[in-house]
mmCIF file of C-alpha atoms in Angstrom:
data_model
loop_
_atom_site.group_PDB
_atom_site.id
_atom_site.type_symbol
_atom_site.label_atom_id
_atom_site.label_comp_id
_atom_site.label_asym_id
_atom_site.label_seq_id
_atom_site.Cartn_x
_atom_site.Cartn_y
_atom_site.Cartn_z
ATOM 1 C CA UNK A 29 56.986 3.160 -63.615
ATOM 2 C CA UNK A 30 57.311 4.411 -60.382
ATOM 3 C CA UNK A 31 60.849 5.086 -58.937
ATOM 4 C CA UNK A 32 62.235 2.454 -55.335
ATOM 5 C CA UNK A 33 61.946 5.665 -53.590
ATOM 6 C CA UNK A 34 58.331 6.401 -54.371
ATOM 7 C CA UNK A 35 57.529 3.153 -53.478
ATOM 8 C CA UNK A 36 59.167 2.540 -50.431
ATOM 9 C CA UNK A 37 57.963 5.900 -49.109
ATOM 10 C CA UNK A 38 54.823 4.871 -49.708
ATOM 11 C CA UNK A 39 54.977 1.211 -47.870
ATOM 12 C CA UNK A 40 56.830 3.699 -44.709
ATOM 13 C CA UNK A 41 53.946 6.281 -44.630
ATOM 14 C CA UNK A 42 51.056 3.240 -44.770
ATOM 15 C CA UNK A 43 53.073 1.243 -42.393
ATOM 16 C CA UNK A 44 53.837 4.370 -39.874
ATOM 17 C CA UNK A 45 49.759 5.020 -40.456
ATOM 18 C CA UNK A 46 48.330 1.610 -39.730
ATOM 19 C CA UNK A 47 51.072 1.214 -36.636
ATOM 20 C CA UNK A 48 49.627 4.865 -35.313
ATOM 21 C CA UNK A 49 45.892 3.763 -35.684
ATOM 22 C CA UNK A 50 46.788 0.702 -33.631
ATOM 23 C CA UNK A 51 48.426 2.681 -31.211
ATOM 24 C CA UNK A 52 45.613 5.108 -30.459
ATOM 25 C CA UNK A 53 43.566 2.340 -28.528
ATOM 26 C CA UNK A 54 46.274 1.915 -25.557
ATOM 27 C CA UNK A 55 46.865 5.186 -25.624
ATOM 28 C CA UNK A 56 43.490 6.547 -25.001
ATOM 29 C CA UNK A 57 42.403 3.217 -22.876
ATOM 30 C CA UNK A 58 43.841 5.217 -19.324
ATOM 31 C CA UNK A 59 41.794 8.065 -20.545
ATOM 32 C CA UNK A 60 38.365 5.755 -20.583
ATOM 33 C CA UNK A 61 39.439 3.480 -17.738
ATOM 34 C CA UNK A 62 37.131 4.434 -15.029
ATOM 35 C CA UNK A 63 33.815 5.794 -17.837
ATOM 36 C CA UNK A 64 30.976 3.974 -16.501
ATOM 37 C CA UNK A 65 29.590 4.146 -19.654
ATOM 38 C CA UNK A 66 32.419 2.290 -21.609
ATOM 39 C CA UNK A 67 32.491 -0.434 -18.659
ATOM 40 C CA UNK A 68 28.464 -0.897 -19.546
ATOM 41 C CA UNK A 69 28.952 -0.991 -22.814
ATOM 42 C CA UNK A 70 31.377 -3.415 -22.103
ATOM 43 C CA UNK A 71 29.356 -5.490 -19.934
ATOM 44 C CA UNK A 72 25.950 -5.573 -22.588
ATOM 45 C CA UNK A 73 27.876 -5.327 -25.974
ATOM 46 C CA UNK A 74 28.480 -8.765 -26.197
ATOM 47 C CA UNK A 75 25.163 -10.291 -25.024
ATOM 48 C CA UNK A 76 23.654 -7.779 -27.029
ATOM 49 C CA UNK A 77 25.151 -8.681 -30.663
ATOM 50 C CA UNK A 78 24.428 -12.610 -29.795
ATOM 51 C CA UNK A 79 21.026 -11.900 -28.862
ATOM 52 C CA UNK A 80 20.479 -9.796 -31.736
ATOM 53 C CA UNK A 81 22.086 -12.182 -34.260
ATOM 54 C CA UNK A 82 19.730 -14.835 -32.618
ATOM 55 C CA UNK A 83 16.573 -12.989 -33.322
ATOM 56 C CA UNK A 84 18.165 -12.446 -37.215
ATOM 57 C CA UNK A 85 18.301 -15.778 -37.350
ATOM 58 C CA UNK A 86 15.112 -16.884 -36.175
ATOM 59 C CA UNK A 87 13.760 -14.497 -38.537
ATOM 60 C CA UNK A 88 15.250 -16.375 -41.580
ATOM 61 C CA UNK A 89 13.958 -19.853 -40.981
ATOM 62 C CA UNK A 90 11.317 -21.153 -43.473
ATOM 63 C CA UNK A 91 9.113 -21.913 -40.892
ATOM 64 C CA UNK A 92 6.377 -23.527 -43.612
ATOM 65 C CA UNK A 93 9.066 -26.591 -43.968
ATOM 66 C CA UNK A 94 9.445 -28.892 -41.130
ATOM 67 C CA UNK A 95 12.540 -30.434 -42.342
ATOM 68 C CA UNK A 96 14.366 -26.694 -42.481
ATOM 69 C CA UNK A 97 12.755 -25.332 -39.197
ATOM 70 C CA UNK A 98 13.164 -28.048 -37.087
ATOM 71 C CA UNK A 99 17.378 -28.364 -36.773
ATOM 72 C CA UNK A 100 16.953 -24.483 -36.126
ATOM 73 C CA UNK A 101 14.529 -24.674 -33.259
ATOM 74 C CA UNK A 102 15.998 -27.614 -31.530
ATOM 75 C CA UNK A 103 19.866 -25.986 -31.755
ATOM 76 C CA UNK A 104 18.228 -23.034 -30.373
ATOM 77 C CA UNK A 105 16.858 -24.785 -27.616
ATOM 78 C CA UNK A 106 19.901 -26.816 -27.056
ATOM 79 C CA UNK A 107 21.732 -23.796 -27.043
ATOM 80 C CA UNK A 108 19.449 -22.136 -24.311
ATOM 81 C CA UNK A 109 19.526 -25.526 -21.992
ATOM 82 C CA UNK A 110 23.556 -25.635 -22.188
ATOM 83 C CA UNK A 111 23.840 -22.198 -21.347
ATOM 84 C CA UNK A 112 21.417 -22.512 -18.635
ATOM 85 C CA UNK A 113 23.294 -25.497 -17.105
ATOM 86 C CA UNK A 114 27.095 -24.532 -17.746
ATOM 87 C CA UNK A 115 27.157 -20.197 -17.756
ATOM 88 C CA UNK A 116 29.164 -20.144 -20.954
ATOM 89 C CA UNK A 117 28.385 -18.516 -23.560
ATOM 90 C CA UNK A 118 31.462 -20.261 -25.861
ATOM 91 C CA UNK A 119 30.685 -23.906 -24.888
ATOM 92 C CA UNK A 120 26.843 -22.607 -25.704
ATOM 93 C CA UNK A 121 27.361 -21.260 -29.080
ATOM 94 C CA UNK A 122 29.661 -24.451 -30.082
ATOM 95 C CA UNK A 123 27.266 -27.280 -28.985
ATOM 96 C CA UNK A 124 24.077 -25.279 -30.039
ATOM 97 C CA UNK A 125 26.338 -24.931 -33.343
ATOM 98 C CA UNK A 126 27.143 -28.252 -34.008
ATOM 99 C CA UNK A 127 23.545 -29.254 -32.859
ATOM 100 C CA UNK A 128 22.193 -27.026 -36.028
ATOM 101 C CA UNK A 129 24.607 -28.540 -38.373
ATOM 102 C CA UNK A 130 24.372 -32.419 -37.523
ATOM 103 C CA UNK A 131 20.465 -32.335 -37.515
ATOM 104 C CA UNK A 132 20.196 -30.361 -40.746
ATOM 105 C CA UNK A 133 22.702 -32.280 -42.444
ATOM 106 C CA UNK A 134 22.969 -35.960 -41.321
ATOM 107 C CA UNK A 135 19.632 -36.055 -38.960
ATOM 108 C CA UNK A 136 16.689 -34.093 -41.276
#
């Protein structure tokens, strides 16, 4: 059985590890803070995963079954409309969200 000493040595050295690797973000952020590439990135990243996780999904749906395409194709349309209208991408993803899940659930 390991001795109190081993172990808390260990829990220090993880802890002083894991505090360090959430340091190095701040530390290097002044660095980075003016790299046109990291304020692009930062400006298509996140349009880039949704749109990407959109096409995913499309991809999945059993389009031979009305009754499983359907909810998917009119939350994804929803989706489009409210983001059209409102500009946010948050209020889009929620009411295209629970569009999906009350048609395929209550509706078809």
């Amino acid at each position: 059985m390991p001795s109190i000493a081993y172990i808390l040595s260990a829990i220090g050295i993880a802890a002083g590890i894991t505090f360090i690797l959430r340091l190095i973000p701040f530390g290097i952020k002044s660095i980075l803070k003016d790299n046109k590439l990291i304020a692009d990135l930062a400006a298509w990243i996140p349009m880039g995963a949704i749109l990407i996780l959109g096409v995913y999904v499309m991809a999945e749906i059993d389009y031979s079954s009305t009754t499983t395409a359907l909810p998917y194709l009119i939350a994804a349309v929803v989706t489009v409309l409210v983001h059209s209208w409102r500009k946010n991408i948050a209020l889009s993803l929620l009411i295209g969200t629970a569009t999906c899940v009350v048609l395929a659930n209550w509706v078809f």
